[in-house]
Amino acid sequence: MELMAQIIGLVNQKGGVAKTTTGINLAAYLAALGKYVLLVDIDPQANATSGVGLDSQTVPLNLYHSLIGGLLPEEIIRKTALFGYDIMPAAPDLAGATVELVSQPNREFKLYELLRRIRTNYDYILIDCPPSLGLLTINGLVAADEVIIPVQCEYYALEGLGQLLRTIELVQENLASPTKIKGALLTMYDRRNKLSRQVRKEMERNFSGHVFSAVIPRCVKLAEAPSFGQSILQYNPHSKGAKAYRQLAQEIISLDK
Ligand SMILES: Nc1ncnc2c1ncn2[C@@H]1O[C@H](COP(=O)(O)OP(=O)(O)OP(=O)(O)O)[C@@H](O)[C@H]1O
Ligand SMILES: [Mg+2]
């Protein structure tokens, strides 16, 4: 059967809202539920790369070599320890890509072009974006069919969301990219905390119908897993964080039916 991946960007220019944690663990559960998944790390911090157990210092080839060096995506993609779960690794080199891309034609479409070639190998391609609205993230938005916006349940949660939504609109209009919002994902939720409950209410008001039912609780196991190069499915599948990411994966699969 010919596959045709749905390409989903994990975007929020705010740092530390769980874009990478969501990328690593959503990919793991989509794979566990029988899907072929590619996680694309477009962040020079390379946290998704190290989070699945690769050392970005020693991985010889990374996204930089494809975006700038012209290597085929197949040449840089690596398998992870989980069946059906591949990664396109990043490395700190990628920071320089922004500067090198600026002078190139179609600089916003480089990632789109790369992923277009390999779409038929996967069910889902997840793009872990850096915490900025710079050229790498714009490449992520153009390449993505849809975006998931992780939102950390804290005081400044909604700050910057307006700017993010305007950027998505600009990409839709000026770059003729049909990128849609798949949903906002509440992360680091603490139900005993009044603020968490307020953020949830606010989000449900602002993104009515577009907030995932799966809510990711604050869970220390989720924070520990990457230091072992493991997803939560491998590190602690019984934790509440694991259950929440499993639920998110199921929700995404059922939305696509
Ligand atoms: N549900 C959670 N419970 C506890 N800690 C979490 C949870 N989700 C993420 N974290 C931790 O919060 C920090 C930020 O998460 P993460 O790196 O996924 O965010 P990010 O949005 O990718 O950050 P950046 O913007 O720097 O790329 C990490 O230390 C991570 O382990
Ligand atoms: Mg990250």
mmCIF file of C-alpha atoms and ligand atoms in Angstrom:
data_model
loop_
_atom_site.group_PDB
_atom_site.id
_atom_site.type_symbol
_atom_site.label_atom_id
_atom_site.label_comp_id
_atom_site.label_asym_id
_atom_site.label_seq_id
_atom_site.Cartn_x
_atom_site.Cartn_y
_atom_site.Cartn_z
ATOM 1 C CA MET A 1 0.000 0.000 0.000
ATOM 2 C CA GLU A 2 1.286 3.447 -0.915
ATOM 3 C CA LEU A 3 1.619 5.711 2.097
ATOM 4 C CA MET A 4 1.180 9.478 2.061
ATOM 5 C CA ALA A 5 2.424 11.048 5.246
ATOM 6 C CA GLN A 6 0.539 13.724 7.013
ATOM 7 C CA ILE A 7 3.156 16.321 7.928
ATOM 8 C CA ILE A 8 2.645 17.924 11.332
ATOM 9 C CA GLY A 9 4.744 20.788 12.703
ATOM 10 C CA LEU A 10 5.234 21.282 16.439
ATOM 11 C CA VAL A 11 5.427 25.030 16.739
ATOM 12 C CA ASN A 12 5.581 27.720 19.372
ATOM 13 C CA GLN A 13 8.225 30.423 19.384
ATOM 14 C CA LYS A 14 8.062 30.343 23.182
ATOM 15 C CA GLY A 15 10.861 28.209 24.591
ATOM 16 C CA GLY A 16 10.390 25.223 26.848
ATOM 17 C CA VAL A 17 6.704 24.533 26.189
ATOM 18 C CA ALA A 18 7.266 20.816 25.343
ATOM 19 C CA LYS A 19 7.555 20.908 21.548
ATOM 20 C CA THR A 20 10.417 18.414 21.641
ATOM 21 C CA THR A 21 8.951 16.252 24.408
ATOM 22 C CA THR A 22 5.757 16.050 22.365
ATOM 23 C CA GLY A 23 7.641 15.245 19.154
ATOM 24 C CA ILE A 24 9.646 12.417 20.703
ATOM 25 C CA ASN A 25 6.753 10.802 22.562
ATOM 26 C CA LEU A 26 3.928 11.349 20.104
ATOM 27 C CA ALA A 27 6.140 9.742 17.452
ATOM 28 C CA ALA A 28 6.813 6.784 19.773
ATOM 29 C CA TYR A 29 3.118 6.116 20.383
ATOM 30 C CA LEU A 30 2.121 6.615 16.750
ATOM 31 C CA ALA A 31 4.745 3.989 15.898
ATOM 32 C CA ALA A 32 3.526 1.718 18.699
ATOM 33 C CA LEU A 33 0.024 1.978 17.235
ATOM 34 C CA GLY A 34 1.322 0.632 13.944
ATOM 35 C CA LYS A 35 2.162 3.818 12.044
ATOM 36 C CA TYR A 36 5.382 4.606 10.194
ATOM 37 C CA VAL A 37 6.736 7.828 11.623
ATOM 38 C CA LEU A 38 9.586 10.205 10.887
ATOM 39 C CA LEU A 39 10.613 12.813 13.449
ATOM 40 C CA VAL A 40 12.387 15.728 11.768
ATOM 41 C CA ASP A 41 14.612 17.786 14.050
ATOM 42 C CA ILE A 42 14.990 21.294 12.627
ATOM 43 C CA ASP A 43 16.253 22.859 15.862
ATOM 44 C CA PRO A 44 20.023 23.530 16.134
ATOM 45 C CA GLN A 45 19.709 22.652 19.844
ATOM 46 C CA ALA A 46 19.177 19.085 18.535
ATOM 47 C CA ASN A 47 17.191 18.027 21.595
ATOM 48 C CA ALA A 48 14.962 15.639 19.656
ATOM 49 C CA THR A 49 18.062 14.018 18.159
ATOM 50 C CA SER A 50 19.676 13.394 21.538
ATOM 51 C CA GLY A 51 16.302 12.515 23.045
ATOM 52 C CA VAL A 52 15.997 9.461 20.797
ATOM 53 C CA GLY A 53 19.493 8.343 21.718
ATOM 54 C CA LEU A 54 21.687 9.852 18.996
ATOM 55 C CA ASP A 55 24.683 11.974 19.871
ATOM 56 C CA SER A 56 24.444 15.063 17.676
ATOM 57 C CA GLN A 57 28.204 15.584 18.136
ATOM 58 C CA THR A 58 29.038 12.232 16.557
ATOM 59 C CA VAL A 59 26.207 11.689 14.052
ATOM 60 C CA PRO A 60 28.110 12.272 10.810
ATOM 61 C CA LEU A 61 25.232 13.593 8.734
ATOM 62 C CA ASN A 62 22.358 15.815 9.739
ATOM 63 C CA LEU A 63 19.703 18.058 8.273
ATOM 64 C CA TYR A 64 22.298 20.715 7.483
ATOM 65 C CA HIS A 65 23.870 18.397 4.928
ATOM 66 C CA SER A 66 20.547 18.009 3.181
ATOM 67 C CA LEU A 67 19.257 21.578 3.425
ATOM 68 C CA ILE A 68 22.544 23.183 2.386
ATOM 69 C CA GLY A 69 24.687 20.325 1.150
ATOM 70 C CA GLY A 70 22.083 18.815 -1.147
ATOM 71 C CA LEU A 71 22.223 15.255 0.233
ATOM 72 C CA LEU A 72 19.111 13.170 -0.256
ATOM 73 C CA PRO A 73 16.970 12.851 2.874
ATOM 74 C CA GLU A 74 17.452 9.075 2.704
ATOM 75 C CA GLU A 75 21.171 9.629 3.271
ATOM 76 C CA ILE A 76 20.706 11.398 6.591
ATOM 77 C CA ILE A 77 17.664 9.611 8.061
ATOM 78 C CA ARG A 78 18.461 7.153 10.857
ATOM 79 C CA LYS A 79 16.436 4.458 12.562
ATOM 80 C CA THR A 80 15.657 4.771 16.264
ATOM 81 C CA ALA A 81 15.437 1.852 18.690
ATOM 82 C CA LEU A 82 11.678 1.605 18.059
ATOM 83 C CA PHE A 83 10.215 -0.156 15.029
ATOM 84 C CA GLY A 84 8.636 2.188 12.509
ATOM 85 C CA TYR A 85 10.224 5.281 14.045
ATOM 86 C CA ASP A 86 12.939 7.134 12.116
ATOM 87 C CA ILE A 87 14.677 10.421 12.817
ATOM 88 C CA MET A 88 16.141 13.096 10.604
ATOM 89 C CA PRO A 89 18.791 14.422 12.994
ATOM 90 C CA ALA A 90 19.860 17.995 13.666
ATOM 91 C CA ALA A 91 23.168 19.331 14.953
ATOM 92 C CA PRO A 92 24.448 22.722 16.085
ATOM 93 C CA ASP A 93 25.698 23.277 12.467
ATOM 94 C CA LEU A 94 22.122 23.934 11.548
ATOM 95 C CA ALA A 95 22.310 27.367 13.174
ATOM 96 C CA GLY A 96 24.494 28.419 10.249
ATOM 97 C CA ALA A 97 21.937 27.180 7.738
ATOM 98 C CA THR A 98 19.741 30.205 8.406
ATOM 99 C CA VAL A 99 22.493 32.552 7.245
ATOM 100 C CA GLU A 100 23.347 30.436 4.217
ATOM 101 C CA LEU A 101 19.723 30.041 3.166
ATOM 102 C CA VAL A 102 18.965 33.745 3.198
ATOM 103 C CA SER A 103 20.558 34.381 -0.198
ATOM 104 C CA GLN A 104 18.995 31.344 -1.874
ATOM 105 C CA PRO A 105 15.918 31.315 -4.080
ATOM 106 C CA ASN A 106 12.904 29.574 -2.549
ATOM 107 C CA ARG A 107 14.638 29.613 0.803
ATOM 108 C CA GLU A 108 11.319 29.062 2.608
ATOM 109 C CA PHE A 109 10.598 25.895 0.598
ATOM 110 C CA LYS A 110 13.788 23.899 1.217
ATOM 111 C CA LEU A 111 12.344 21.586 3.851
ATOM 112 C CA TYR A 112 9.100 21.213 1.893
ATOM 113 C CA GLU A 113 11.117 20.031 -1.107
ATOM 114 C CA LEU A 114 13.099 17.548 0.997
ATOM 115 C CA LEU A 115 10.052 16.030 2.678
ATOM 116 C CA ARG A 116 8.034 15.857 -0.514
ATOM 117 C CA ARG A 117 10.456 13.216 -1.780
ATOM 118 C CA ILE A 118 9.932 10.893 1.180
ATOM 119 C CA ARG A 119 6.294 11.431 2.049
ATOM 120 C CA THR A 120 5.320 8.104 0.595
ATOM 121 C CA ASN A 121 7.529 6.238 3.089
ATOM 122 C CA TYR A 122 5.594 7.304 6.192
ATOM 123 C CA ASP A 123 2.154 7.764 7.736
ATOM 124 C CA TYR A 124 3.240 10.740 9.828
ATOM 125 C CA ILE A 125 6.129 13.161 9.646
ATOM 126 C CA LEU A 126 6.523 15.304 12.778
ATOM 127 C CA ILE A 127 8.679 18.438 12.625
ATOM 128 C CA ASP A 128 10.206 19.664 15.885
ATOM 129 C CA CYS A 129 10.677 23.422 15.396
ATOM 130 C CA PRO A 130 13.072 25.714 17.278
ATOM 131 C CA PRO A 131 11.779 28.389 19.682
ATOM 132 C CA SER A 132 11.741 31.262 17.191
ATOM 133 C CA LEU A 133 9.808 32.436 14.172
ATOM 134 C CA GLY A 134 12.972 32.558 12.047
ATOM 135 C CA LEU A 135 13.690 30.965 8.704
ATOM 136 C CA LEU A 136 13.982 27.417 10.064
ATOM 137 C CA THR A 137 10.530 27.617 11.638
ATOM 138 C CA ILE A 138 9.131 29.206 8.464
ATOM 139 C CA ASN A 139 10.528 26.207 6.556
ATOM 140 C CA GLY A 140 8.748 23.997 9.090
ATOM 141 C CA LEU A 141 5.449 25.858 8.639
ATOM 142 C CA VAL A 142 5.648 25.714 4.845
ATOM 143 C CA ALA A 143 6.478 21.995 4.898
ATOM 144 C CA ALA A 144 3.694 21.146 7.369
ATOM 145 C CA ASP A 145 0.117 20.371 6.384
ATOM 146 C CA GLU A 146 -0.973 21.093 9.922
ATOM 147 C CA VAL A 147 0.513 22.364 13.161
ATOM 148 C CA ILE A 148 0.193 21.383 16.781
ATOM 149 C CA ILE A 149 0.816 24.240 19.188
ATOM 150 C CA PRO A 150 1.994 22.977 22.581
ATOM 151 C CA VAL A 151 1.049 25.418 25.336
ATOM 152 C CA GLN A 152 2.570 25.184 28.790
ATOM 153 C CA CYS A 153 -0.014 25.711 31.514
ATOM 154 C CA GLU A 154 1.584 28.704 33.203
ATOM 155 C CA TYR A 155 1.065 32.402 33.630
ATOM 156 C CA TYR A 156 2.436 33.668 30.313
ATOM 157 C CA ALA A 157 1.001 30.760 28.344
ATOM 158 C CA LEU A 158 -1.073 32.866 25.981
ATOM 159 C CA GLU A 159 1.559 35.495 25.416
ATOM 160 C CA GLY A 160 2.961 35.311 21.906
ATOM 161 C CA LEU A 161 0.152 33.111 20.576
ATOM 162 C CA GLY A 162 -1.297 36.049 18.635
ATOM 163 C CA GLN A 163 2.026 36.596 16.912
ATOM 164 C CA LEU A 164 2.290 32.880 16.136
ATOM 165 C CA LEU A 165 -1.198 32.821 14.593
ATOM 166 C CA ARG A 166 -0.383 35.932 12.506
ATOM 167 C CA THR A 167 2.830 34.271 11.288
ATOM 168 C CA ILE A 168 0.864 31.194 10.254
ATOM 169 C CA GLU A 169 -1.559 33.452 8.344
ATOM 170 C CA LEU A 170 1.333 35.241 6.614
ATOM 171 C CA VAL A 171 2.764 31.900 5.558
ATOM 172 C CA GLN A 172 -0.641 30.845 4.238
ATOM 173 C CA GLU A 173 -1.092 34.056 2.250
ATOM 174 C CA ASN A 174 2.384 34.973 1.042
ATOM 175 C CA LEU A 175 3.828 31.531 0.550
ATOM 176 C CA ALA A 176 0.617 29.927 -0.653
ATOM 177 C CA SER A 177 0.929 27.209 1.962
ATOM 178 C CA PRO A 178 -2.333 25.687 3.180
ATOM 179 C CA THR A 179 -0.922 25.013 6.707
ATOM 180 C CA LYS A 180 -3.825 24.455 9.086
ATOM 181 C CA ILE A 181 -3.999 24.399 12.849
ATOM 182 C CA LYS A 182 -4.557 20.844 13.967
ATOM 183 C CA GLY A 183 -4.835 21.798 17.595
ATOM 184 C CA ALA A 184 -3.415 23.330 20.721
ATOM 185 C CA LEU A 185 -1.999 20.882 23.243
ATOM 186 C CA LEU A 186 -1.984 21.692 26.947
ATOM 187 C CA THR A 187 1.292 20.569 28.507
ATOM 188 C CA MET A 188 2.719 20.414 32.043
ATOM 189 C CA TYR A 189 -0.820 20.549 33.363
ATOM 190 C CA ASP A 190 -1.278 20.320 37.104
ATOM 191 C CA ARG A 191 -4.906 19.838 38.017
ATOM 192 C CA ARG A 192 -4.358 20.895 41.633
ATOM 193 C CA ASN A 193 -3.072 24.208 40.380
ATOM 194 C CA LYS A 194 -5.680 26.921 39.848
ATOM 195 C CA LEU A 195 -3.533 28.581 37.180
ATOM 196 C CA SER A 196 -3.413 25.398 35.122
ATOM 197 C CA ARG A 197 -7.196 25.192 35.217
ATOM 198 C CA GLN A 198 -7.459 28.859 34.199
ATOM 199 C CA VAL A 199 -5.116 28.396 31.240
ATOM 200 C CA ARG A 200 -7.175 25.408 30.143
ATOM 201 C CA LYS A 201 -10.374 27.489 30.247
ATOM 202 C CA GLU A 202 -8.762 30.380 28.391
ATOM 203 C CA MET A 203 -7.454 28.049 25.698
ATOM 204 C CA GLU A 204 -10.807 26.378 25.278
ATOM 205 C CA ARG A 205 -12.346 29.832 24.840
ATOM 206 C CA ASN A 206 -9.722 31.061 22.363
ATOM 207 C CA PHE A 207 -9.237 27.856 20.380
ATOM 208 C CA SER A 208 -12.762 26.541 20.667
ATOM 209 C CA GLY A 209 -12.924 23.089 19.126
ATOM 210 C CA HIS A 210 -9.172 23.052 18.553
ATOM 211 C CA VAL A 211 -7.815 22.005 21.940
ATOM 212 C CA PHE A 212 -6.874 18.338 22.149
ATOM 213 C CA SER A 213 -8.842 16.321 24.709
ATOM 214 C CA ALA A 214 -5.547 14.692 25.659
ATOM 215 C CA VAL A 215 -3.859 16.939 28.220
ATOM 216 C CA ILE A 216 -0.239 16.283 29.158
ATOM 217 C CA PRO A 217 0.269 16.392 32.929
ATOM 218 C CA ARG A 218 3.405 17.573 34.621
ATOM 219 C CA CYS A 219 5.352 14.342 35.073
ATOM 220 C CA VAL A 220 8.961 14.060 36.121
ATOM 221 C CA LYS A 221 9.404 10.803 34.156
ATOM 222 C CA LEU A 222 8.856 12.777 30.938
ATOM 223 C CA ALA A 223 11.695 15.088 31.919
ATOM 224 C CA GLU A 224 14.013 12.203 32.852
ATOM 225 C CA ALA A 225 13.530 10.010 29.772
ATOM 226 C CA PRO A 226 15.604 12.082 27.281
ATOM 227 C CA SER A 227 18.728 11.802 29.406
ATOM 228 C CA PHE A 228 18.540 8.050 28.704
ATOM 229 C CA GLY A 229 17.922 8.663 25.010
ATOM 230 C CA GLN A 230 14.504 7.078 25.390
ATOM 231 C CA SER A 231 10.902 7.958 24.751
ATOM 232 C CA ILE A 232 8.511 7.600 27.669
ATOM 233 C CA LEU A 233 7.206 4.416 26.052
ATOM 234 C CA GLN A 234 10.596 2.820 26.697
ATOM 235 C CA TYR A 235 11.513 4.612 29.895
ATOM 236 C CA ASN A 236 8.278 4.373 31.883
ATOM 237 C CA PRO A 237 5.175 3.270 29.966
ATOM 238 C CA HIS A 238 3.050 3.199 33.142
ATOM 239 C CA SER A 239 3.622 6.829 34.082
ATOM 240 C CA LYS A 240 0.770 9.302 33.670
ATOM 241 C CA GLY A 241 2.864 11.166 31.101
ATOM 242 C CA ALA A 242 3.078 7.997 29.007
ATOM 243 C CA LYS A 243 -0.673 7.452 29.206
ATOM 244 C CA ALA A 244 -1.318 11.030 28.111
ATOM 245 C CA TYR A 245 0.923 10.755 25.039
ATOM 246 C CA ARG A 246 -0.681 7.441 24.134
ATOM 247 C CA GLN A 247 -4.078 9.136 24.344
ATOM 248 C CA LEU A 248 -2.826 11.987 22.142
ATOM 249 C CA ALA A 249 -1.588 9.527 19.518
ATOM 250 C CA GLN A 250 -4.955 7.749 19.542
ATOM 251 C CA GLU A 251 -6.779 11.051 19.255
ATOM 252 C CA ILE A 252 -4.671 12.104 16.263
ATOM 253 C CA ILE A 253 -5.196 8.791 14.506
ATOM 254 C CA SER A 254 -8.941 8.959 15.090
ATOM 255 C CA LEU A 255 -9.091 12.568 13.793
ATOM 256 C CA ASP A 256 -7.604 11.331 10.541
ATOM 257 C CA LYS A 257 -10.098 8.573 9.984
HETATM 258 N N1 LIG B 1 4.833 17.104 30.974
HETATM 259 C C1 LIG B 1 6.020 17.430 31.457
HETATM 260 N N2 LIG B 1 6.286 17.276 32.770
HETATM 261 C C2 LIG B 1 7.482 17.643 33.279
HETATM 262 N N3 LIG B 1 8.487 18.161 32.564
HETATM 263 C C3 LIG B 1 8.284 18.341 31.249
HETATM 264 C C4 LIG B 1 7.052 17.976 30.625
HETATM 265 N N4 LIG B 1 7.143 18.282 29.305
HETATM 266 C C5 LIG B 1 8.366 18.791 29.108
HETATM 267 N N5 LIG B 1 9.072 18.837 30.270
HETATM 268 C C6 LIG B 1 10.424 19.356 30.461
HETATM 269 O O1 LIG B 1 10.370 20.757 30.227
HETATM 270 C C7 LIG B 1 11.529 21.188 29.531
HETATM 271 C C8 LIG B 1 11.122 21.818 28.201
HETATM 272 O O2 LIG B 1 10.556 20.801 27.375
HETATM 273 P P1 LIG B 1 10.949 20.675 25.852
HETATM 274 O O3 LIG B 1 12.409 20.663 25.666
HETATM 275 O O4 LIG B 1 10.175 19.549 25.294
HETATM 276 O O5 LIG B 1 10.361 22.043 25.323
HETATM 277 P P2 LIG B 1 10.606 22.744 23.926
HETATM 278 O O6 LIG B 1 9.380 23.561 23.643
HETATM 279 O O7 LIG B 1 11.025 21.772 22.906
HETATM 280 O O8 LIG B 1 11.845 23.695 24.284
HETATM 281 P P3 LIG B 1 12.688 24.584 23.222
HETATM 282 O O9 LIG B 1 11.792 25.748 22.955
HETATM 283 O O10 LIG B 1 13.936 24.941 23.959
HETATM 284 O O11 LIG B 1 12.921 23.732 22.024
HETATM 285 C C9 LIG B 1 12.407 19.967 29.381
HETATM 286 O O12 LIG B 1 13.316 19.923 30.424
HETATM 287 C C10 LIG B 1 11.414 18.814 29.472
HETATM 288 O O13 LIG B 1 12.012 17.629 29.929
HETATM 289 MG MG MG B 2 12.691 21.813 21.664
#
